[in-house]
Short mmCIF file of C-alpha atoms in Angstrom, two decimals:
data_model
loop_
_atom_site.label_atom_id
_atom_site.label_comp_id
_atom_site.label_asym_id
_atom_site.label_seq_id
_atom_site.Cartn_x
_atom_site.Cartn_y
_atom_site.Cartn_z
CA MET A 1 -16.30 -5.45 4.52
CA ILE A 2 -12.54 -5.78 4.86
CA ARG A 3 -10.82 -9.14 4.78
CA SER A 4 -7.31 -10.51 4.48
CA ALA A 5 -6.35 -11.52 0.97
CA VAL A 6 -6.10 -15.19 0.04
CA VAL A 7 -4.17 -16.82 -2.81
CA SER A 8 -7.18 -16.81 -5.12
CA ASP A 9 -7.30 -12.98 -4.81
CA VAL A 10 -3.96 -12.52 -6.59
CA PRO A 11 -5.51 -11.93 -10.06
CA VAL A 12 -7.86 -9.19 -8.79
CA ILE A 13 -5.09 -7.56 -6.75
CA HIS A 14 -2.88 -7.63 -9.84
CA ALA A 15 -5.66 -6.04 -11.90
CA MET A 16 -6.18 -3.28 -9.35
CA ILE A 17 -2.43 -2.59 -9.22
CA ARG A 18 -2.58 -2.06 -12.98
CA GLU A 19 -5.59 0.26 -12.53
CA LEU A 20 -3.69 2.22 -9.88
CA ALA A 21 -0.70 2.60 -12.19
CA GLU A 22 -3.02 3.95 -14.90
CA TYR A 23 -4.54 6.42 -12.42
CA GLU A 24 -1.07 7.56 -11.38
CA LYS A 25 -0.12 7.99 -15.05
CA VAL A 26 2.69 5.42 -15.01
CA PRO A 27 1.23 2.18 -16.42
CA HIS A 28 4.63 1.18 -17.83
CA GLU A 29 6.05 0.99 -14.30
CA ALA A 30 3.61 -1.69 -13.10
CA ARG A 31 5.64 -4.71 -14.20
CA ALA A 32 4.93 -7.14 -11.35
CA THR A 33 3.47 -10.44 -12.48
CA GLU A 34 0.78 -12.44 -10.74
CA GLU A 35 3.40 -15.06 -9.89
CA GLN A 36 5.62 -12.44 -8.23
CA LEU A 37 2.67 -11.19 -6.19
CA ARG A 38 1.70 -14.73 -5.23
CA GLU A 39 5.23 -15.39 -3.98
CA ALA A 40 5.51 -12.05 -2.15
CA LEU A 41 2.14 -12.44 -0.42
CA PHE A 42 1.84 -16.19 0.08
CA GLY A 43 5.27 -17.74 -0.47
CA GLU A 44 7.40 -19.53 2.09
CA ARG A 45 8.49 -16.19 3.59
CA PRO A 46 5.87 -13.54 2.78
CA ALA A 47 7.36 -10.09 2.25
CA ALA A 48 4.05 -8.24 2.07
CA PHE A 49 0.43 -8.53 3.13
CA ALA A 50 -2.85 -7.46 1.58
CA HIS A 51 -6.43 -6.73 2.53
CA LEU A 52 -9.43 -6.40 0.28
CA ALA A 53 -12.48 -4.19 0.50
CA VAL A 54 -15.39 -6.28 -0.75
CA THR A 55 -19.05 -5.56 -1.34
CA GLU A 56 -21.87 -7.53 0.28
CA GLU A 57 -21.92 -9.61 -2.90
CA GLY A 58 -18.24 -10.47 -2.42
CA GLU A 59 -16.86 -8.30 -5.25
CA ALA A 60 -13.41 -6.85 -4.55
CA VAL A 61 -13.57 -3.07 -4.97
CA GLY A 62 -10.34 -2.00 -3.29
CA PHE A 63 -7.16 -3.24 -1.68
CA SER A 64 -4.28 -2.30 0.57
CA LEU A 65 -0.86 -3.86 0.20
CA TRP A 66 1.62 -3.33 3.04
CA PHE A 67 4.72 -4.57 4.76
CA LEU A 68 6.43 -4.17 8.11
CA SER A 69 8.81 -1.33 8.72
CA PHE A 70 10.99 -0.79 11.77
CA SER A 71 11.78 2.38 13.70
CA THR A 72 15.22 2.41 15.28
CA TRP A 73 14.15 5.47 17.27
CA ARG A 74 11.04 3.83 18.71
CA GLY A 75 12.37 0.27 18.77
CA VAL A 76 9.21 -1.24 17.31
CA HIS A 77 7.70 -2.20 14.00
CA GLY A 78 5.30 -0.12 12.00
CA ILE A 79 3.33 -0.64 8.83
CA TYR A 80 4.36 0.87 5.52
CA LEU A 81 1.38 1.05 3.19
CA GLU A 82 2.69 0.49 -0.32
CA ASP A 83 -0.63 0.77 -2.11
CA LEU A 84 -4.18 1.77 -1.24
CA TYR A 85 -6.65 1.69 -4.09
CA VAL A 86 -10.42 1.86 -4.40
CA ARG A 87 -12.06 1.46 -7.78
CA PRO A 88 -13.49 4.75 -9.13
CA GLY A 89 -17.14 3.66 -9.23
CA VAL A 90 -17.28 3.08 -5.47
CA ARG A 91 -15.06 5.87 -4.17
CA GLY A 92 -16.68 7.86 -1.40
CA GLY A 93 -18.38 4.75 -0.03
CA GLY A 94 -16.04 4.32 2.93
CA HIS A 95 -13.88 1.52 1.50
CA GLY A 96 -10.60 3.46 1.68
CA LYS A 97 -11.28 4.53 5.24
CA ALA A 98 -12.18 0.98 6.20
CA LEU A 99 -8.92 -0.33 4.72
CA LEU A 100 -6.90 2.26 6.65
CA ARG A 101 -8.91 1.57 9.81
CA GLU A 102 -7.98 -2.11 9.55
CA LEU A 103 -4.28 -1.28 9.27
CA ALA A 104 -4.53 1.14 12.19
CA ARG A 105 -6.27 -1.59 14.20
CA ILE A 106 -3.41 -4.00 13.43
CA CYS A 107 -0.90 -1.37 14.55
CA VAL A 108 -2.71 -0.80 17.84
CA GLU A 109 -3.25 -4.52 18.47
CA ARG A 110 0.42 -5.38 17.84
CA GLY A 111 1.98 -2.36 19.53
CA TYR A 112 3.25 -0.82 16.28
CA GLU A 113 3.72 2.94 16.54
CA ARG A 114 3.58 4.07 12.91
CA LEU A 115 1.40 3.70 9.85
CA GLU A 116 3.11 5.46 6.98
CA TRP A 117 2.74 5.83 3.23
CA SER A 118 3.58 8.12 0.33
CA VAL A 119 1.19 10.09 -1.84
CA LEU A 120 1.83 11.92 -5.09
CA LYS A 121 1.90 15.69 -4.57
CA TRP A 122 -0.57 16.28 -7.43
CA ASN A 123 -3.16 13.90 -5.96
CA GLU A 124 -5.12 16.56 -4.08
CA PRO A 125 -8.35 14.56 -3.51
CA THR A 126 -6.38 11.76 -1.88
CA ILE A 127 -4.31 14.19 0.19
CA ALA A 128 -7.52 15.81 1.45
CA PHE A 129 -8.91 12.35 2.31
CA TYR A 130 -5.79 11.42 4.31
CA GLU A 131 -5.67 14.74 6.13
CA ALA A 132 -9.35 14.44 7.06
CA LEU A 133 -8.40 11.21 8.86
CA GLY A 134 -5.71 13.02 10.84
CA ALA A 135 -2.67 12.02 8.77
CA ARG A 136 -0.03 14.71 8.36
CA PRO A 137 2.65 15.08 5.68
CA GLN A 138 6.25 14.64 6.72
CA ASP A 139 7.52 17.68 4.86
CA GLU A 140 10.96 17.62 6.40
CA TRP A 141 11.77 14.33 4.64
CA SER A 142 12.35 13.67 0.95
CA VAL A 143 11.97 10.23 -0.57
CA TYR A 144 14.98 8.98 -2.52
CA ARG A 145 15.06 5.94 -4.76
CA LEU A 146 17.70 3.95 -6.61
CA THR A 147 16.39 1.87 -9.52
CA GLU A 148 17.54 0.19 -12.70
CA GLY A 149 20.90 1.49 -13.96
CA ALA A 150 21.83 3.52 -10.88
CA LEU A 151 20.95 0.60 -8.59
CA ALA A 152 22.88 -1.86 -10.73
CA GLU A 153 25.89 0.44 -10.89
CA LEU A 154 26.02 1.03 -7.14
CA GLY A 155 25.31 -2.61 -6.33
CA GLY A 156 27.94 -3.86 -8.75
CA GLU A 157 30.83 -1.96 -7.18
#
C-alpha cells in the first residue's frame, strides 16, 4: 500500500534516508535533521512531498521524496524524485514500482509531463529496475552541483 506521508512519519523517513546514504556509501553526507524534514514536508510552505510504502501491518518499508520541477520548454510542472528507497529485506516485492506508479499517477492526473530522477552509475540493479519500467537515461546531460565552499564563494560575490 502507498500513502502520503504525515507528520508522525518524519522519524521513519529520516531513518530510511540514513539507510539510503549508507547504501550509496556516503553516510557522512546525510546531515538533514528530523526538524528540517518536518519543516520541508509539513511547514507553512512545503518544499517537498513524500509517500510511504507500507505493509498490511502498517510498517513503513520504503519511501519516495519529491518536489515539483518546471519545464520552460513544455510550460508545465513535472516531478523530480529526490529519493526512492525500499528496505533491503522487502526488495523485489513491488514496493518501489508502486511508489513510482503513484508519482506517475500524480503526473497524469495533474497534467505534468515529466517524472525525472538521478541514479548512481554503479547502481546496476536499480538501473535495470528503472529501465524495465520504461525509463531511459538522459545521456546527453551531465549533472552539475555547487556545494559548500564553491557555493559560498559564488554566492558571496
